[in-house]
PDB file of N, CA, C and O in Angstrom:
ATOM      1  N   MET G 583       1.868 -46.750  15.344  1.00 82.00           N
ATOM      2  CA  MET G 583       2.782 -45.601  15.562  1.00 82.00           C
ATOM      3  C   MET G 583       2.194 -44.412  14.587  1.00 82.00           C
ATOM      4  O   MET G 583       1.722 -44.594  13.245  1.00 82.00           O
ATOM      5  N   GLY G 584       2.135 -43.314  15.052  1.00 91.00           N
ATOM      6  CA  GLY G 584       1.342 -41.974  14.617  1.00 91.00           C
ATOM      7  C   GLY G 584       2.541 -41.483  13.800  1.00 91.00           C
ATOM      8  O   GLY G 584       3.756 -41.420  13.744  1.00 91.00           O
ATOM      9  N   TRP G 585       1.988 -40.127  13.084  1.00 93.00           N
ATOM     10  CA  TRP G 585       2.741 -39.543  12.328  1.00 93.00           C
ATOM     11  C   TRP G 585       3.932 -38.711  13.153  1.00 93.00           C
ATOM     12  O   TRP G 585       5.062 -38.375  12.844  1.00 93.00           O
ATOM     13  N   ASP G 586       3.538 -38.336  14.373  1.00 94.00           N
ATOM     14  CA  ASP G 586       4.314 -37.789  15.299  1.00 94.00           C
ATOM     15  C   ASP G 586       5.592 -38.478  15.612  1.00 94.00           C
ATOM     16  O   ASP G 586       6.675 -37.893  15.821  1.00 94.00           O
ATOM     17  N   THR G 587       5.395 -39.724  15.825  1.00 95.00           N
ATOM     18  CA  THR G 587       6.582 -40.447  16.262  1.00 95.00           C
ATOM     19  C   THR G 587       7.332 -40.574  15.096  1.00 95.00           C
ATOM     20  O   THR G 587       8.555 -40.865  15.270  1.00 95.00           O
ATOM     21  N   ILE G 588       6.973 -40.716  14.038  1.00 95.00           N
ATOM     22  CA  ILE G 588       7.495 -40.741  12.802  1.00 95.00           C
ATOM     23  C   ILE G 588       8.530 -39.798  12.599  1.00 95.00           C
ATOM     24  O   ILE G 588       9.791 -39.767  12.293  1.00 95.00           O
ATOM     25  N   VAL G 589       7.983 -38.578  12.604  1.00 96.00           N
ATOM     26  CA  VAL G 589       8.567 -37.114  12.457  1.00 96.00           C
ATOM     27  C   VAL G 589       9.626 -36.961  13.381  1.00 96.00           C
ATOM     28  O   VAL G 589      10.788 -36.577  12.950  1.00 96.00           O
ATOM     29  N   LEU G 590       9.378 -37.420  14.509  1.00 97.00           N
ATOM     30  CA  LEU G 590      10.256 -37.068  15.656  1.00 97.00           C
ATOM     31  C   LEU G 590      11.605 -38.207  15.704  1.00 97.00           C
ATOM     32  O   LEU G 590      12.573 -37.784  16.149  1.00 97.00           O
ATOM     33  N   SER G 591      11.239 -39.304  14.970  1.00 96.00           N
ATOM     34  CA  SER G 591      12.443 -40.431  14.660  1.00 96.00           C
ATOM     35  C   SER G 591      13.073 -39.771  13.572  1.00 96.00           C
ATOM     36  O   SER G 591      14.184 -40.044  13.727  1.00 96.00           O
ATOM     37  N   VAL G 592      12.585 -39.170  12.813  1.00 97.00           N
ATOM     38  CA  VAL G 592      13.407 -38.882  11.468  1.00 97.00           C
ATOM     39  C   VAL G 592      14.095 -37.731  11.843  1.00 97.00           C
ATOM     40  O   VAL G 592      15.563 -37.797  11.522  1.00 97.00           O
ATOM     41  N   LEU G 593      13.638 -36.667  12.670  1.00 97.00           N
ATOM     42  CA  LEU G 593      14.494 -35.531  13.097  1.00 97.00           C
ATOM     43  C   LEU G 593      15.644 -36.161  13.970  1.00 97.00           C
ATOM     44  O   LEU G 593      16.551 -35.466  13.998  1.00 97.00           O
ATOM     45  N   ALA G 594      15.189 -36.836  15.015  1.00 98.00           N
ATOM     46  CA  ALA G 594      16.224 -37.303  15.689  1.00 98.00           C
ATOM     47  C   ALA G 594      17.240 -38.058  15.039  1.00 98.00           C
ATOM     48  O   ALA G 594      18.627 -37.796  15.541  1.00 98.00           O
ATOM     49  N   SER G 595      16.993 -39.006  14.230  1.00 98.00           N
ATOM     50  CA  SER G 595      17.946 -39.641  13.301  1.00 98.00           C
ATOM     51  C   SER G 595      18.970 -38.779  12.391  1.00 98.00           C
ATOM     52  O   SER G 595      20.262 -38.719  12.369  1.00 98.00           O
ATOM     53  N   PHE G 596      18.277 -37.655  11.800  1.00 98.00           N
ATOM     54  CA  PHE G 596      19.127 -36.594  11.280  1.00 98.00           C
ATOM     55  C   PHE G 596      20.022 -35.828  12.149  1.00 98.00           C
ATOM     56  O   PHE G 596      21.350 -35.664  11.808  1.00 98.00           O
ATOM     57  N   GLY G 597      19.510 -35.651  13.323  1.00 97.00           N
ATOM     58  CA  GLY G 597      20.137 -34.802  14.190  1.00 97.00           C
ATOM     59  C   GLY G 597      21.598 -35.683  14.726  1.00 97.00           C
ATOM     60  O   GLY G 597      22.574 -35.104  14.988  1.00 97.00           O
ATOM     61  N   ALA G 598      21.135 -37.075  14.990  1.00 98.00           N
ATOM     62  CA  ALA G 598      22.421 -37.929  15.263  1.00 98.00           C
ATOM     63  C   ALA G 598      23.351 -37.962  14.267  1.00 98.00           C
ATOM     64  O   ALA G 598      24.519 -37.936  14.485  1.00 98.00           O
ATOM     65  N   VAL G 599      23.036 -38.335  13.150  1.00 98.00           N
ATOM     66  CA  VAL G 599      24.029 -38.190  11.854  1.00 98.00           C
ATOM     67  C   VAL G 599      24.427 -36.965  11.644  1.00 98.00           C
ATOM     68  O   VAL G 599      25.744 -36.752  11.712  1.00 98.00           O
ATOM     69  N   GLY G 600      24.003 -35.825  11.886  1.00 97.00           N
ATOM     70  CA  GLY G 600      24.664 -34.425  11.847  1.00 97.00           C
ATOM     71  C   GLY G 600      25.942 -34.380  12.985  1.00 97.00           C
ATOM     72  O   GLY G 600      27.049 -33.749  12.751  1.00 97.00           O
ATOM     73  N   LEU G 601      25.302 -34.752  14.098  1.00 98.00           N
ATOM     74  CA  LEU G 601      26.504 -34.533  15.186  1.00 98.00           C
ATOM     75  C   LEU G 601      27.684 -35.395  15.081  1.00 98.00           C
ATOM     76  O   LEU G 601      28.741 -35.086  15.007  1.00 98.00           O
ATOM     77  N   ALA G 602      27.250 -36.697  14.401  1.00 98.00           N
ATOM     78  CA  ALA G 602      28.402 -37.574  14.239  1.00 98.00           C
ATOM     79  C   ALA G 602      29.202 -37.093  13.070  1.00 98.00           C
ATOM     80  O   ALA G 602      30.595 -37.150  13.121  1.00 98.00           O
ATOM     81  N   LEU G 603      28.763 -36.640  11.905  1.00 98.00           N
ATOM     82  CA  LEU G 603      29.454 -35.765  10.868  1.00 98.00           C
ATOM     83  C   LEU G 603      30.268 -34.821  11.305  1.00 98.00           C
ATOM     84  O   LEU G 603      31.408 -34.706  11.041  1.00 98.00           O
ATOM     85  N   SER G 604      29.685 -33.932  12.117  1.00 98.00           N
ATOM     86  CA  SER G 604      30.562 -32.876  12.843  1.00 98.00           C
ATOM     87  C   SER G 604      31.627 -33.246  13.650  1.00 98.00           C
ATOM     88  O   SER G 604      32.808 -32.717  13.551  1.00 98.00           O
ATOM     89  N   GLN G 605      31.594 -34.336  14.482  1.00 97.00           N
ATOM     90  CA  GLN G 605      32.586 -34.628  15.226  1.00 97.00           C
ATOM     91  C   GLN G 605      33.796 -35.607  14.458  1.00 97.00           C
ATOM     92  O   GLN G 605      34.799 -35.219  14.844  1.00 97.00           O
ATOM     93  N   LEU G 606      33.148 -36.000  13.440  1.00 97.00           N
ATOM     94  CA  LEU G 606      34.046 -36.891  12.560  1.00 97.00           C
ATOM     95  C   LEU G 606      35.148 -35.494  11.778  1.00 97.00           C
ATOM     96  O   LEU G 606      36.526 -35.709  11.662  1.00 97.00           O
ATOM     97  N   HIS G 607      34.535 -34.323  11.443  1.00 97.00           N
ATOM     98  CA  HIS G 607      35.155 -33.540  10.483  1.00 97.00           C
ATOM     99  C   HIS G 607      36.160 -32.850  11.666  1.00 97.00           C
ATOM    100  O   HIS G 607      37.069 -32.491  11.030  1.00 97.00           O
ATOM    101  N   GLU G 608      35.823 -32.612  12.881  1.00 96.00           N
ATOM    102  CA  GLU G 608      36.622 -31.855  13.620  1.00 96.00           C
ATOM    103  C   GLU G 608      37.816 -33.045  14.005  1.00 96.00           C
ATOM    104  O   GLU G 608      39.088 -32.394  14.115  1.00 96.00           O
ATOM    105  N   LEU G 609      37.617 -34.317  14.196  1.00 95.00           N
ATOM    106  CA  LEU G 609      38.638 -34.973  14.277  1.00 95.00           C
ATOM    107  C   LEU G 609      39.520 -35.217  12.984  1.00 95.00           C
ATOM    108  O   LEU G 609      40.810 -35.073  13.120  1.00 95.00           O
ATOM    109  N   LEU G 610      38.994 -35.195  11.907  1.00 96.00           N
ATOM    110  CA  LEU G 610      39.761 -35.292  10.809  1.00 96.00           C
ATOM    111  C   LEU G 610      40.573 -33.900  10.372  1.00 96.00           C
ATOM    112  O   LEU G 610      41.668 -33.951   9.803  1.00 96.00           O
ATOM    113  N   GLY G 611      40.177 -32.889  11.042  1.00 96.00           N
ATOM    114  CA  GLY G 611      40.784 -31.760  10.986  1.00 96.00           C
ATOM    115  C   GLY G 611      41.940 -31.473  11.889  1.00 96.00           C
ATOM    116  O   GLY G 611      42.931 -30.724  11.341  1.00 96.00           O
ATOM    117  N   LYS G 612      42.053 -32.488  12.906  1.00 96.00           N
ATOM    118  CA  LYS G 612      43.181 -32.276  13.811  1.00 96.00           C
ATOM    119  C   LYS G 612      44.449 -33.244  13.255  1.00 96.00           C
ATOM    120  O   LYS G 612      45.408 -33.252  14.025  1.00 96.00           O
ATOM    121  N   VAL G 613      43.889 -34.189  12.589  1.00 96.00           N
ATOM    122  CA  VAL G 613      45.105 -35.400  12.082  1.00 96.00           C
ATOM    123  C   VAL G 613      46.429 -34.588  11.511  1.00 96.00           C
ATOM    124  O   VAL G 613      47.305 -35.207  11.910  1.00 96.00           O
ATOM    125  N   PRO G 614      46.532 -33.647  10.569  1.00 95.00           N
ATOM    126  CA  PRO G 614      47.596 -33.128  10.239  1.00 95.00           C
ATOM    127  C   PRO G 614      48.499 -32.722  11.105  1.00 95.00           C
ATOM    128  O   PRO G 614      49.851 -32.851  11.411  1.00 95.00           O
ATOM    129  N   ALA G 615      48.046 -31.977  12.104  1.00 95.00           N
ATOM    130  CA  ALA G 615      48.648 -31.530  13.398  1.00 95.00           C
ATOM    131  C   ALA G 615      49.228 -32.450  14.217  1.00 95.00           C
ATOM    132  O   ALA G 615      50.324 -32.277  15.007  1.00 95.00           O
ATOM    133  N   ILE G 616      48.379 -33.721  14.348  1.00 95.00           N
ATOM    134  CA  ILE G 616      48.971 -34.872  15.358  1.00 95.00           C
ATOM    135  C   ILE G 616      49.945 -35.627  14.428  1.00 95.00           C
ATOM    136  O   ILE G 616      51.121 -35.785  15.238  1.00 95.00           O
ATOM    137  N   ILE G 617      50.109 -35.515  13.311  1.00 96.00           N
ATOM    138  CA  ILE G 617      51.271 -36.169  12.374  1.00 96.00           C
ATOM    139  C   ILE G 617      52.239 -35.351  12.602  1.00 96.00           C
ATOM    140  O   ILE G 617      53.391 -35.799  12.625  1.00 96.00           O
ATOM    141  N   ARG G 618      52.303 -33.911  12.329  1.00 97.00           N
ATOM    142  CA  ARG G 618      53.276 -33.134  12.628  1.00 97.00           C
ATOM    143  C   ARG G 618      53.954 -32.981  13.909  1.00 97.00           C
ATOM    144  O   ARG G 618      55.124 -33.252  13.926  1.00 97.00           O
ATOM    145  N   ALA G 619      52.908 -33.240  15.084  1.00 96.00           N
ATOM    146  CA  ALA G 619      53.809 -33.201  16.358  1.00 96.00           C
ATOM    147  C   ALA G 619      54.478 -34.548  16.554  1.00 96.00           C
ATOM    148  O   ALA G 619      55.566 -34.814  17.172  1.00 96.00           O
ATOM    149  N   TRP G 620      54.017 -35.891  15.823  1.00 96.00           N
ATOM    150  CA  TRP G 620      54.623 -37.137  15.916  1.00 96.00           C
ATOM    151  C   TRP G 620      55.973 -37.207  15.247  1.00 96.00           C
ATOM    152  O   TRP G 620      56.917 -37.552  15.867  1.00 96.00           O
ATOM    153  N   HIS G 621      56.080 -36.395  14.322  1.00 96.00           N
ATOM    154  CA  HIS G 621      57.248 -36.231  13.475  1.00 96.00           C
ATOM    155  C   HIS G 621      58.319 -35.754  14.181  1.00 96.00           C
ATOM    156  O   HIS G 621      59.332 -36.068  14.159  1.00 96.00           O
ATOM    157  N   GLU G 622      57.970 -34.335  14.883  1.00 96.00           N
ATOM    158  CA  GLU G 622      58.497 -33.396  15.919  1.00 96.00           C
ATOM    159  C   GLU G 622      59.234 -34.254  16.824  1.00 96.00           C
ATOM    160  O   GLU G 622      60.372 -34.442  17.362  1.00 96.00           O
ATOM    161  N   ILE G 623      58.389 -35.127  17.372  1.00 95.00           N
ATOM    162  CA  ILE G 623      58.741 -35.965  18.538  1.00 95.00           C
ATOM    163  C   ILE G 623      59.660 -37.148  18.073  1.00 95.00           C
ATOM    164  O   ILE G 623      60.752 -37.289  19.040  1.00 95.00           O
ATOM    165  N   ARG G 624      59.678 -37.686  16.982  1.00 94.00           N
ATOM    166  CA  ARG G 624      60.721 -38.545  16.488  1.00 94.00           C
ATOM    167  C   ARG G 624      61.883 -37.904  16.341  1.00 94.00           C
ATOM    168  O   ARG G 624      62.916 -38.484  16.613  1.00 94.00           O
ATOM    169  N   ARG G 625      61.816 -36.894  15.602  1.00 93.00           N
ATOM    170  CA  ARG G 625      63.017 -36.215  15.150  1.00 93.00           C
ATOM    171  C   ARG G 625      63.777 -35.606  16.376  1.00 93.00           C
ATOM    172  O   ARG G 625      65.027 -35.811  16.589  1.00 93.00           O
ATOM    173  N   SER G 626      63.090 -35.221  17.537  1.00 92.00           N
ATOM    174  CA  SER G 626      63.954 -34.885  18.958  1.00 92.00           C
ATOM    175  C   SER G 626      64.300 -36.172  19.431  1.00 92.00           C
ATOM    176  O   SER G 626      65.516 -35.978  20.159  1.00 92.00           O
ATOM    177  N   TRP G 627      63.698 -37.136  19.739  1.00 90.00           N
ATOM    178  CA  TRP G 627      64.151 -38.501  19.948  1.00 90.00           C
ATOM    179  C   TRP G 627      65.488 -38.987  19.559  1.00 90.00           C
ATOM    180  O   TRP G 627      66.613 -39.174  19.889  1.00 90.00           O
ATOM    181  N   ARG G 628      65.624 -38.711  18.088  1.00 89.00           N
ATOM    182  CA  ARG G 628      66.816 -39.142  17.192  1.00 89.00           C
ATOM    183  C   ARG G 628      67.837 -38.057  17.601  1.00 89.00           C
ATOM    184  O   ARG G 628      69.261 -38.755  17.791  1.00 89.00           O
ATOM    185  N   GLU G 629      67.785 -37.039  17.725  1.00 86.00           N
ATOM    186  CA  GLU G 629      68.783 -36.161  17.961  1.00 86.00           C
ATOM    187  C   GLU G 629      69.253 -36.172  19.495  1.00 86.00           C
ATOM    188  O   GLU G 629      70.478 -36.121  19.826  1.00 86.00           O
ATOM    189  N   ALA G 630      68.257 -36.483  20.279  1.00 83.00           N
ATOM    190  CA  ALA G 630      68.551 -36.852  21.679  1.00 83.00           C
ATOM    191  C   ALA G 630      69.723 -38.062  21.704  1.00 83.00           C
ATOM    192  O   ALA G 630      70.705 -38.199  22.531  1.00 83.00           O
ATOM    193  N   GLY G 631      69.236 -39.223  20.730  1.00 78.00           N
ATOM    194  CA  GLY G 631      69.954 -40.164  20.838  1.00 78.00           C
ATOM    195  C   GLY G 631      71.842 -40.094  20.455  1.00 78.00           C
ATOM    196  O   GLY G 631      72.760 -40.570  20.792  1.00 78.00           O
ATOM    197  N   ARG G 632      71.746 -38.942  19.222  1.00 78.00           N
ATOM    198  CA  ARG G 632      72.790 -38.744  18.915  1.00 78.00           C
ATOM    199  C   ARG G 632      73.852 -37.943  19.741  1.00 78.00           C
ATOM    200  O   ARG G 632      75.144 -37.998  19.945  1.00 78.00           O
ATOM    201  N   ASP G 633      72.973 -37.281  20.858  1.00 71.00           N
ATOM    202  CA  ASP G 633      74.028 -36.483  21.815  1.00 71.00           C
ATOM    203  C   ASP G 633      74.624 -37.043  22.672  1.00 71.00           C
ATOM    204  O   ASP G 633      75.758 -37.005  23.260  1.00 71.00           O
ATOM    205  N   GLN G 634      74.143 -38.417  23.057  1.00 68.00           N
ATOM    206  CA  GLN G 634      74.656 -39.338  24.113  1.00 68.00           C
ATOM    207  C   GLN G 634      75.742 -40.089  23.605  1.00 68.00           C
ATOM    208  O   GLN G 634      75.806 -40.543  22.277  1.00 68.00           O
ATOM    209  N   PRO G 635      77.056 -40.124  24.273  1.00 60.00           N
ATOM    210  CA  PRO G 635      78.048 -40.799  23.823  1.00 60.00           C
ATOM    211  C   PRO G 635      77.985 -42.280  23.747  1.00 60.00           C
ATOM    212  O   PRO G 635      77.456 -43.015  24.101  1.00 60.00           O
TER     213      PRO G 635
END
């Protein structure tokens, strides 16, 4: 295994880790909005249940 293969492997590994971290950052950035939407859905279900006799 030559230096070219080692360097390319290291660069590919860092690229894959960077991509995974950026995707995780995007996912975690959307969690608060998802939680707020879930609470709003539950609140509307409760209110709809009270409206029925």
